[in-house]
Short mmCIF file of C-alpha atoms and ligand atoms in Angstrom, two decimals:
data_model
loop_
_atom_site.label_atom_id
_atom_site.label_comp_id
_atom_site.label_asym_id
_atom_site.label_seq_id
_atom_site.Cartn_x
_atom_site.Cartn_y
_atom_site.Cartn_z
CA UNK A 144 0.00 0.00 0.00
CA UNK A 145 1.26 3.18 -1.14
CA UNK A 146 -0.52 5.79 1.85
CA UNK A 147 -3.15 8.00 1.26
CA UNK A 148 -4.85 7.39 -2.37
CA UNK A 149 -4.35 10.51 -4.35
CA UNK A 150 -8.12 10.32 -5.79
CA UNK A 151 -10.67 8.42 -4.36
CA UNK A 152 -12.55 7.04 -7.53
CA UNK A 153 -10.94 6.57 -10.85
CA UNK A 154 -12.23 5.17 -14.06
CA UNK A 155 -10.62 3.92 -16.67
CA UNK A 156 -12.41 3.47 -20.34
CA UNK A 157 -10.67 0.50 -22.41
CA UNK A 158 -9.46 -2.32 -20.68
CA UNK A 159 -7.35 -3.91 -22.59
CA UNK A 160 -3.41 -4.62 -21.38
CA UNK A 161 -3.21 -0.65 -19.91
CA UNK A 162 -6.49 -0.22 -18.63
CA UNK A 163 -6.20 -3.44 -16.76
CA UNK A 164 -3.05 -3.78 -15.65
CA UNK A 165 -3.79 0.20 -14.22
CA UNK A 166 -6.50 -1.14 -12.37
CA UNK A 167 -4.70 -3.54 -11.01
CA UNK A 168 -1.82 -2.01 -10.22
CA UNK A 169 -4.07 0.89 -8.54
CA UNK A 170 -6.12 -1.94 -6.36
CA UNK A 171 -2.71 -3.50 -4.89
CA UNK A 172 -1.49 0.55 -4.46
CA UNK A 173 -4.27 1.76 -2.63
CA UNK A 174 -7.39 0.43 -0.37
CA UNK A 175 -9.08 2.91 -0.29
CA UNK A 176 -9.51 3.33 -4.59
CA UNK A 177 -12.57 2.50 -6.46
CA UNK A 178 -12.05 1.69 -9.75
CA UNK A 179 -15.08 1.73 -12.05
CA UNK A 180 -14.33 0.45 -15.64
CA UNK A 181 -15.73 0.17 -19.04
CA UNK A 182 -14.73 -1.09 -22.69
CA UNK A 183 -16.58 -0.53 -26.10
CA UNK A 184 -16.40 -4.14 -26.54
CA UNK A 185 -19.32 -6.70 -24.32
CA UNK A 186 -16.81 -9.40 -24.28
CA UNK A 187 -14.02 -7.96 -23.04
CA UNK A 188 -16.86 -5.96 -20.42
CA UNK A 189 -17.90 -9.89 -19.20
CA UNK A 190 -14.14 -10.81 -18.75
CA UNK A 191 -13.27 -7.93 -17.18
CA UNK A 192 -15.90 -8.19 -14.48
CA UNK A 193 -14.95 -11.93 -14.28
CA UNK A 194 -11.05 -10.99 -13.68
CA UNK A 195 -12.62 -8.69 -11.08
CA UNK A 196 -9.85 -6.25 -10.90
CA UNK A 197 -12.32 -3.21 -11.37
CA UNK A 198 -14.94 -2.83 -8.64
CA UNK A 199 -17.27 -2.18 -11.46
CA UNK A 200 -17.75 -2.41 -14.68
CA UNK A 201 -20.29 -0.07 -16.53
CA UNK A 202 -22.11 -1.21 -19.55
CA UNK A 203 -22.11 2.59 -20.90
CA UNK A 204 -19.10 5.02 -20.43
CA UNK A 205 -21.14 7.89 -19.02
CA UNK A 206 -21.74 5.54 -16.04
CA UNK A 207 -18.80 4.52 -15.57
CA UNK A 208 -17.11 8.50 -15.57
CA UNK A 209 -19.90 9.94 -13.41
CA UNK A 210 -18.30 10.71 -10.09
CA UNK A 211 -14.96 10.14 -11.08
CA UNK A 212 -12.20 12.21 -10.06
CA UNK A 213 -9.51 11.03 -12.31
CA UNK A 214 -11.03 9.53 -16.06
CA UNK A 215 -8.32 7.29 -17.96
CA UNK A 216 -8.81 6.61 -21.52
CA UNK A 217 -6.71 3.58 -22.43
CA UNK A 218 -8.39 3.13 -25.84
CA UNK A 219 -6.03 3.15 -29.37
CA UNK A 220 -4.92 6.73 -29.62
CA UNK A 221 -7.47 7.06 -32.89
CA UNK A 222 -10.39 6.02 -30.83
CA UNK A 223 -9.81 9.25 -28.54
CA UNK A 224 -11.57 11.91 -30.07
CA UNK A 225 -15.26 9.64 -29.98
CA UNK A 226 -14.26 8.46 -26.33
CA UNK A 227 -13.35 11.81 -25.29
CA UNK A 228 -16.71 13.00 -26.82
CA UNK A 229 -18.48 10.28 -25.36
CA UNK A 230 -17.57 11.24 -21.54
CA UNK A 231 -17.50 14.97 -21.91
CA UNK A 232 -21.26 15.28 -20.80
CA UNK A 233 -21.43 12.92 -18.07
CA UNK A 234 -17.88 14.08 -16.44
CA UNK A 235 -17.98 15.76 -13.05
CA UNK A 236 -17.11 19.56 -13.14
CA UNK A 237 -13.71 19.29 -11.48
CA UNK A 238 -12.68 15.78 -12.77
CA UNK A 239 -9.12 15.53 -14.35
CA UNK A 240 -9.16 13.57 -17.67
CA UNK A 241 -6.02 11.66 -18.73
CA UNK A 242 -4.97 9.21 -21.38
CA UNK A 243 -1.80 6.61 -22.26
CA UNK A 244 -1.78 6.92 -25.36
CA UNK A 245 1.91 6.25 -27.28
CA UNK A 246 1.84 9.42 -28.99
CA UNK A 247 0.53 12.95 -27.74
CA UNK A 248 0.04 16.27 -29.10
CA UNK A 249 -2.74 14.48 -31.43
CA UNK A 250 -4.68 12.86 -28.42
CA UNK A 251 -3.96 15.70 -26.20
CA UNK A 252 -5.28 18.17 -29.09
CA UNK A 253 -8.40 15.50 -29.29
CA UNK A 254 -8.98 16.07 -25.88
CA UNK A 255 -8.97 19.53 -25.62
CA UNK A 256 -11.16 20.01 -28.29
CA UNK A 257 -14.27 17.77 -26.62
CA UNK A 258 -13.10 18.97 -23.54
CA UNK A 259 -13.09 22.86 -23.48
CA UNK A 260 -12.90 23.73 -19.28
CA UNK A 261 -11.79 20.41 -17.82
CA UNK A 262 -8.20 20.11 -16.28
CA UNK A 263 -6.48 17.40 -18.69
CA UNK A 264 -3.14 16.02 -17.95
CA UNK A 265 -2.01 13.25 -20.57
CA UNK A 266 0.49 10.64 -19.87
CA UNK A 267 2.63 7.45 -21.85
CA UNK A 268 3.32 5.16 -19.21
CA UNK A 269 6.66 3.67 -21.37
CA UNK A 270 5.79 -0.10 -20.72
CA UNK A 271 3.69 -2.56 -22.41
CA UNK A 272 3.87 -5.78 -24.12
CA UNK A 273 3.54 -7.61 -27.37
CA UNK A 274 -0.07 -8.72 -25.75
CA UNK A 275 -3.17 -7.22 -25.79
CA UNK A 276 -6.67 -7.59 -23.83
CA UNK A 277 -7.98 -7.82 -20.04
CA UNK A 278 -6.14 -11.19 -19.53
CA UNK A 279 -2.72 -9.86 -20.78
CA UNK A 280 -2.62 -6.96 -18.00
CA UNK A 281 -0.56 -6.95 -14.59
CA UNK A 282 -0.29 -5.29 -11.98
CA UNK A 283 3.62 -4.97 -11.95
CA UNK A 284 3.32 -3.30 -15.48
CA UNK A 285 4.89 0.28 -14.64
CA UNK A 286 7.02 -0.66 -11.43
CA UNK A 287 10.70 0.91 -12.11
CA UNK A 288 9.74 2.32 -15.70
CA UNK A 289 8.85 5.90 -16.90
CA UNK A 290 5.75 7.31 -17.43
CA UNK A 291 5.71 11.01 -19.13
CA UNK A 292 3.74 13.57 -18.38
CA UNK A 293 2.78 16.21 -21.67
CA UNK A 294 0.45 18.81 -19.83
CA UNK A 295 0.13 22.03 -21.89
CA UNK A 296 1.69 24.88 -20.52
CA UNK A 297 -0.46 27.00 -17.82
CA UNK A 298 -2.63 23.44 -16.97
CA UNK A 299 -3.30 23.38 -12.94
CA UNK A 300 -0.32 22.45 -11.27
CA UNK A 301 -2.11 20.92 -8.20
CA UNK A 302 -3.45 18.49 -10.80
CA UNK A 303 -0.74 17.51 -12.66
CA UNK A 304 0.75 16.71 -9.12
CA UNK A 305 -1.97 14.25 -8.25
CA UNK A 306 -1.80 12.14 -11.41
CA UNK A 307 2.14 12.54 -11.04
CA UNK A 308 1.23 10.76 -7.34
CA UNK A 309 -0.97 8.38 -8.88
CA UNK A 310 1.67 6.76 -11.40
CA UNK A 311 4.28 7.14 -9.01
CA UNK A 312 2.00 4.72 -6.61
CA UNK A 313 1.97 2.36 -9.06
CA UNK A 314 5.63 1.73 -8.94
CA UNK A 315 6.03 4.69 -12.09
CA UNK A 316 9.41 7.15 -12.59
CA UNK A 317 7.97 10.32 -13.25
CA UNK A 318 9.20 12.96 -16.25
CA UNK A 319 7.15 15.92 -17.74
CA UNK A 320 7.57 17.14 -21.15
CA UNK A 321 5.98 18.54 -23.98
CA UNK A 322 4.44 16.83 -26.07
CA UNK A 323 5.91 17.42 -29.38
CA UNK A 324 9.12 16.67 -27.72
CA UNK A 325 7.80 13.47 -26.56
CA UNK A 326 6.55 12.41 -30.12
CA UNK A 327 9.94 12.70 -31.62
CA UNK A 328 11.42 11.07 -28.84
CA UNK A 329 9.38 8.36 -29.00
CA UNK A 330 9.44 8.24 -32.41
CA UNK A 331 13.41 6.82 -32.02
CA UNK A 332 13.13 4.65 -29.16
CA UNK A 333 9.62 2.89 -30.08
CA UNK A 334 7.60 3.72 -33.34
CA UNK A 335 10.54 3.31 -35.58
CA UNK A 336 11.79 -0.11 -33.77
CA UNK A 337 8.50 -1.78 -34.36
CA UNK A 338 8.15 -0.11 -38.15
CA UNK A 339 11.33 -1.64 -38.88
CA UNK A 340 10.48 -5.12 -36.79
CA UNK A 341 6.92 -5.13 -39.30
CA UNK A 342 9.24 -4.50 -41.85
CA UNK A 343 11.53 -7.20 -41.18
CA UNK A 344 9.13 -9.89 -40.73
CA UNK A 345 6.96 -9.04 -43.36
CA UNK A 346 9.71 -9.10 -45.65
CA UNK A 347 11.09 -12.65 -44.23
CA UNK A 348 7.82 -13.71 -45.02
CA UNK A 349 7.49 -12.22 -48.50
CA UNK A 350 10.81 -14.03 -49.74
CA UNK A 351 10.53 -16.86 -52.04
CA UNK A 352 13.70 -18.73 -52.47
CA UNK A 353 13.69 -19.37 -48.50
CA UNK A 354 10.78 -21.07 -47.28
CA UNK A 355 8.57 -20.01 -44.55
CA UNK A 356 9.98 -23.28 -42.19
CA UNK A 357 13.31 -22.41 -42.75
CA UNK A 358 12.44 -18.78 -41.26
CA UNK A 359 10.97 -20.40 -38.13
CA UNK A 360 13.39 -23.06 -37.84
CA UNK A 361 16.44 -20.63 -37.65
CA UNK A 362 14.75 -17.60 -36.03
CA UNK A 363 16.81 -18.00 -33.44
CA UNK A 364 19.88 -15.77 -35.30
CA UNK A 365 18.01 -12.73 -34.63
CA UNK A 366 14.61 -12.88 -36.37
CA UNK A 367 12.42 -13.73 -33.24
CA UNK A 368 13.19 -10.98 -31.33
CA UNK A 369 11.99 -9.10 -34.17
CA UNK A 370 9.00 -11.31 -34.57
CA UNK A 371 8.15 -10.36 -30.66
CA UNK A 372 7.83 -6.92 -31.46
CA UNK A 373 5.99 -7.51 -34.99
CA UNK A 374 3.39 -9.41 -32.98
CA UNK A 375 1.84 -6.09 -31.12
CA UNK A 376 -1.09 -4.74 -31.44
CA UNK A 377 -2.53 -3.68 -35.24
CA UNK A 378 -4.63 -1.46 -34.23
CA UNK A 379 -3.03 0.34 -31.67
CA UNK A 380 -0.03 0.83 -33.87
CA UNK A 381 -1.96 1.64 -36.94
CA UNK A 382 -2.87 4.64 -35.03
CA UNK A 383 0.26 5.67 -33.33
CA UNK A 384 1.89 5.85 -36.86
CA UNK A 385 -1.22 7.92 -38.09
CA UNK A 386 -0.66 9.91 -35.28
CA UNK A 387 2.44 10.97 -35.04
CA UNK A 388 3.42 10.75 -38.92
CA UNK A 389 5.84 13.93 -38.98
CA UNK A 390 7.84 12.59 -36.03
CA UNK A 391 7.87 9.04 -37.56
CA UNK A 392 8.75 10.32 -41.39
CA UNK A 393 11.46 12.64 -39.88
CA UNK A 394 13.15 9.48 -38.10
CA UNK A 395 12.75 7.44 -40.81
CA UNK A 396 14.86 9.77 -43.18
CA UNK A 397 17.40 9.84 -41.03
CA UNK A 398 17.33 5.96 -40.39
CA UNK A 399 17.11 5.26 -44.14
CA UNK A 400 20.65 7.80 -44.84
CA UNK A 401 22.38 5.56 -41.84
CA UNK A 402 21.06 2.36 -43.65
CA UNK A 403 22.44 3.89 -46.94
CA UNK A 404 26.07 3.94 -45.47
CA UNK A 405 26.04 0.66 -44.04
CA UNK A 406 25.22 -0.41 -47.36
CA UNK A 407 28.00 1.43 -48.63
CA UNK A 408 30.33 0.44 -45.66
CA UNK A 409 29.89 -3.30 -46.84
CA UNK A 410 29.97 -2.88 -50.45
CA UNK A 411 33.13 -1.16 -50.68
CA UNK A 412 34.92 -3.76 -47.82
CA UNK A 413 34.87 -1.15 -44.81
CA UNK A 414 35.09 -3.60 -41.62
CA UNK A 415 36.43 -0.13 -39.66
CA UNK A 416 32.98 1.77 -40.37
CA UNK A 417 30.77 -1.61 -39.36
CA UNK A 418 33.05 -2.14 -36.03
CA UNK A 419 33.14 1.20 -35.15
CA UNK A 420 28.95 1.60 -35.12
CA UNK A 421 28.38 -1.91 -33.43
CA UNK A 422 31.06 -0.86 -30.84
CA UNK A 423 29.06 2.23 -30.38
CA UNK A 424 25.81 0.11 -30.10
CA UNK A 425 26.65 -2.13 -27.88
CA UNK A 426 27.42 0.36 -25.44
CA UNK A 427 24.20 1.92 -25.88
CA UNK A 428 22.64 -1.66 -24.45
CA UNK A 429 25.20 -1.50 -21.66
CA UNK A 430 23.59 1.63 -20.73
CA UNK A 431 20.14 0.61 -20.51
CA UNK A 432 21.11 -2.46 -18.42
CA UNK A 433 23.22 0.03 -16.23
CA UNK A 434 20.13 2.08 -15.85
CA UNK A 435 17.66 -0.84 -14.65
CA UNK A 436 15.33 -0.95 -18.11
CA UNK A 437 16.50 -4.53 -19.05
CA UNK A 438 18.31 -6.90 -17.32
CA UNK A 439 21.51 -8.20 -18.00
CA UNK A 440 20.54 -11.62 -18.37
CA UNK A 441 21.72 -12.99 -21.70
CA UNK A 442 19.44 -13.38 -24.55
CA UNK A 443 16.63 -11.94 -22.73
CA UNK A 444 16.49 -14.54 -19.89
CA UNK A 445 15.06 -17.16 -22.24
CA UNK A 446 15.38 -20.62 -20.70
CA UNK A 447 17.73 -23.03 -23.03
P1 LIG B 100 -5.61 -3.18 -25.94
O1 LIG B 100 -5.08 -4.24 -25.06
O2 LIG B 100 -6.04 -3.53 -27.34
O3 LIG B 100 -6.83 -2.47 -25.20
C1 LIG B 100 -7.57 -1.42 -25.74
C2 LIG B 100 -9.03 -1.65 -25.37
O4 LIG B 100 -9.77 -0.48 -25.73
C3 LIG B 100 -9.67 -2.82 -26.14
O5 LIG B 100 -10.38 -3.67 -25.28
C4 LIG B 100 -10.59 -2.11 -27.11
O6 LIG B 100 -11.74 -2.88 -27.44
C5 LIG B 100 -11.00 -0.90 -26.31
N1 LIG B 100 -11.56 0.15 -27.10
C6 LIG B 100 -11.31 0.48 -28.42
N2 LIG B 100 -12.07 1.52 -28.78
C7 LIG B 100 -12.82 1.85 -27.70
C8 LIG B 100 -13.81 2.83 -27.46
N3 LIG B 100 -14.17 3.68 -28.42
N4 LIG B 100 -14.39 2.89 -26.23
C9 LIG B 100 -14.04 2.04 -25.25
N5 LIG B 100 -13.12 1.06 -25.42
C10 LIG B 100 -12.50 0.98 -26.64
O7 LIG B 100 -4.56 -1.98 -26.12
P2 LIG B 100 -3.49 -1.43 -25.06
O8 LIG B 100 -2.18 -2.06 -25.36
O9 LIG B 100 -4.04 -1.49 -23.70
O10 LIG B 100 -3.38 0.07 -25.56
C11 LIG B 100 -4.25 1.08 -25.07
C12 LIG B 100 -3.55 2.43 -25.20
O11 LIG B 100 -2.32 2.37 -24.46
C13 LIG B 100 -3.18 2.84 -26.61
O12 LIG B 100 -3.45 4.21 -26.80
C14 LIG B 100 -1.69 2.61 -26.70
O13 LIG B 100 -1.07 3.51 -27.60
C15 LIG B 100 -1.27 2.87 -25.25
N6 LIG B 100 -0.04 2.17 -24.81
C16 LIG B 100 0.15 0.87 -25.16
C17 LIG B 100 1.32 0.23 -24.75
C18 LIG B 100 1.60 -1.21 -25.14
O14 LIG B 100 2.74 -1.67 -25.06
N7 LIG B 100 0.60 -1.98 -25.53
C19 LIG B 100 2.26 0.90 -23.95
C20 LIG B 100 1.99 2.21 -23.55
C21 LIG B 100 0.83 2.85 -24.01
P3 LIG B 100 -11.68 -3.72 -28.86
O15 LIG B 100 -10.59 -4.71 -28.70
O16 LIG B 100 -13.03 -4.32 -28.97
O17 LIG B 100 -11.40 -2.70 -29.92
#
């Protein structure tokens, strides 16, 4: 338990790995937290309320916001505009609205569009998994990793401090930042690894003279850790791409001139240029074992 709760009723709308593993998370934070939930979709509604990890779960998402303090949208970031308008009459006068969405100046600009006069504060916990759905959430989701903060400047800072409190309960690093800065952060360290992961498994898959056995059989040089990230969500990242395009297109110009001289590094016999970068890389993973966002178990921890 993580103290005093910083709001006393929360919902969340989309409970799919976020939204579940939030509620979670919040019910093993806090005792005194009710957590009212709802999801555009009845099935994942029934599981839900069979997983029990919301106290409720509303059939219709103005029953599930109404006395909220603190409303969550953990929906794909393209489903936030109708979500957003869906809540904005049955909201509370002084309830904060937040989202998770992987990008965020085109959910936060969503947001403030339906929601002209309500205090919103949107935030990317950075964690997730290849999974999706009620049954893929848990509640150690955002212990030890960072969730950022994009309010827009001049938003109440009494309320970005209680959903600052809130993520930090649930075992969150906290870091503001705009969020155009965000996007083309993020744009680096997550969009472009899983465009280039679809891109290297759909190609894999595309090739004729190697057949599709042969690419499972011998994943294990490299291709299956690709083939973990390739297996996320569609939708979600349909979206995040849609979203945050200009970030996206600017880091994939750059990536495709670095690809261009490795190209050219092996074509004209330059071992210095190729050991020089992967020297440089694998420092890079040193560093994010150093910092505690992997572990330095070899190949991932996998059992052999
Ligand atoms: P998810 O497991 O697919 O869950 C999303 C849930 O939202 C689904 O149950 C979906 O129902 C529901 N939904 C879709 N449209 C809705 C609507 N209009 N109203 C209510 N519910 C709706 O996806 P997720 O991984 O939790 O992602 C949710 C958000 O978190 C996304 O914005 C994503 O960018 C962000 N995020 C994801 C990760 C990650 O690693 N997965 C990490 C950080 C942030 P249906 O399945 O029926 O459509």
């Amino acid at each position: 338990m993580s103290g005093a709760p910083p709001f006393s009723r929360i919902a969340i709308i989309g409970l799919g790995l976020i939204g579940s593993s939030i509620a979670r998370a919040a019910g093993q934070a806090w005792e005194g937290l009710t957590v009212t939930g709802h999801d555009a979709s009845a099935p994942v509604r029934a599981r839900a309320a069979e997983l029990g990890f919301c106290a409720h779960v509303a059939d219709t998402v103005e029953e599930a916001v109404r006395d909220a303090e603190l409303v969550i949208l953990a929906v794909p970031v393209g489903a936030t505009a109708d979500v957003a308008c869906a809540v904005a009459p049955a909201l509370a006068k002084d309830a904060i609205v937040s989202d998770v969405g992987s990008s965020k100046a085109g959910p936060a600009a969503a947001l403030a569009e339906a929601l002209p006069g309500h205090v919103i504060v949107p935030a990317h916990p950075v964690a997730g998994t290849e999974r999706s759905g009620p049954d893929a959430g848990f509640a150690s989701l955002f212990r030890g990793r960072w969730c950022i903060l994009t309010p827009e400047a001049g938003t109440d800072a009494a309320a970005i401090e209680k959903v600052a409190a809130f993520w930090a309960g649930l075992g969150a690093n906290i870091e503001i930042m705009d969020a155009r800065h965000h996007d083309l952060v993020l744009a680096v360290t997550s969009h472009l690894p899983h465009l280039i992961a679809y891109t290297i498994v759909g190609t894999a898959s595309d090739l004729e003279e190697v057949t599709e056995s042969e690419v499972i059989k011998y994943s294990a040089g490299g291709f299956r850790d690709f083939t973990r990230i390739a297996a996320s969500d569609p939708v979600m990242w349909r979206d995040v791409f849609l979203s945050n395009r200009e970030a996206v297109l600017e880091m994939l110009q750059r990536f495709s001139e670095d690809l261009s001289q490795l190209q050219r590094a092996i074509r004209w016999g330059d071992g210095d240029a190729l050991q020089a970068l992967f020297t440089r890389t694998r420092a890079v993973r040193q560093s994010i074992v150093d910092s505690g966002q992997d572990d330095a178990a070899p190949d991932f921890g996998r059992r052999h």
